[in-house]
Amino acid sequence: MTTDSNAYTDNMYTVIKQPIDRISSRDRSIYELVNYFFISGLIALFGLLTNVINIIVFYKQGFS
């Protein structure tokens, strides 16, 4: 068993004692916020456009 400051290995498994922060908490919050708004906005816009297309197609087919 080898010991390190953040992990130790026992046979086949490596156990991490503490997570290592690669980016700061503030940067992560900004990243999550931007992704949430842009990705959610794009998905909502795509859904809106496909629904409008469906309404137009059903209207042209004479859906009542």
PDB file of N, CA and C in Angstrom, residues 32-34 44 64:
ATOM      1  N   GLU A  32     -21.609  27.073 -14.831  1.00  0.00           N
ATOM      2  CA  GLU A  32     -22.904  26.408 -14.719  1.00  0.00           C
ATOM      3  C   GLU A  32     -24.032  27.346 -15.117  1.00  0.00           C
ATOM      4  N   LEU A  33     -23.958  28.598 -14.702  1.00  0.00           N
ATOM      5  CA  LEU A  33     -24.998  29.571 -15.020  1.00  0.00           C
ATOM      6  C   LEU A  33     -25.081  29.822 -16.519  1.00  0.00           C
ATOM      7  N   VAL A  34     -23.941  30.033 -17.146  1.00  0.00           N
ATOM      8  CA  VAL A  34     -23.916  30.284 -18.592  1.00  0.00           C
ATOM      9  C   VAL A  34     -24.430  29.063 -19.343  1.00  0.00           C
ATOM     10  N   ALA A  44     -35.182  25.152 -25.673  1.00  0.00           N
ATOM     11  CA  ALA A  44     -36.528  25.740 -25.698  1.00  0.00           C
ATOM     12  C   ALA A  44     -36.829  26.343 -27.067  1.00  0.00           C
ATOM     13  N   SER A  64     -58.361  19.116 -37.869  1.00  0.00           N
ATOM     14  CA  SER A  64     -59.383  19.901 -37.168  1.00  0.00           C
ATOM     15  C   SER A  64     -59.499  19.459 -35.727  1.00  0.00           C
TER      16      SER A  64
END
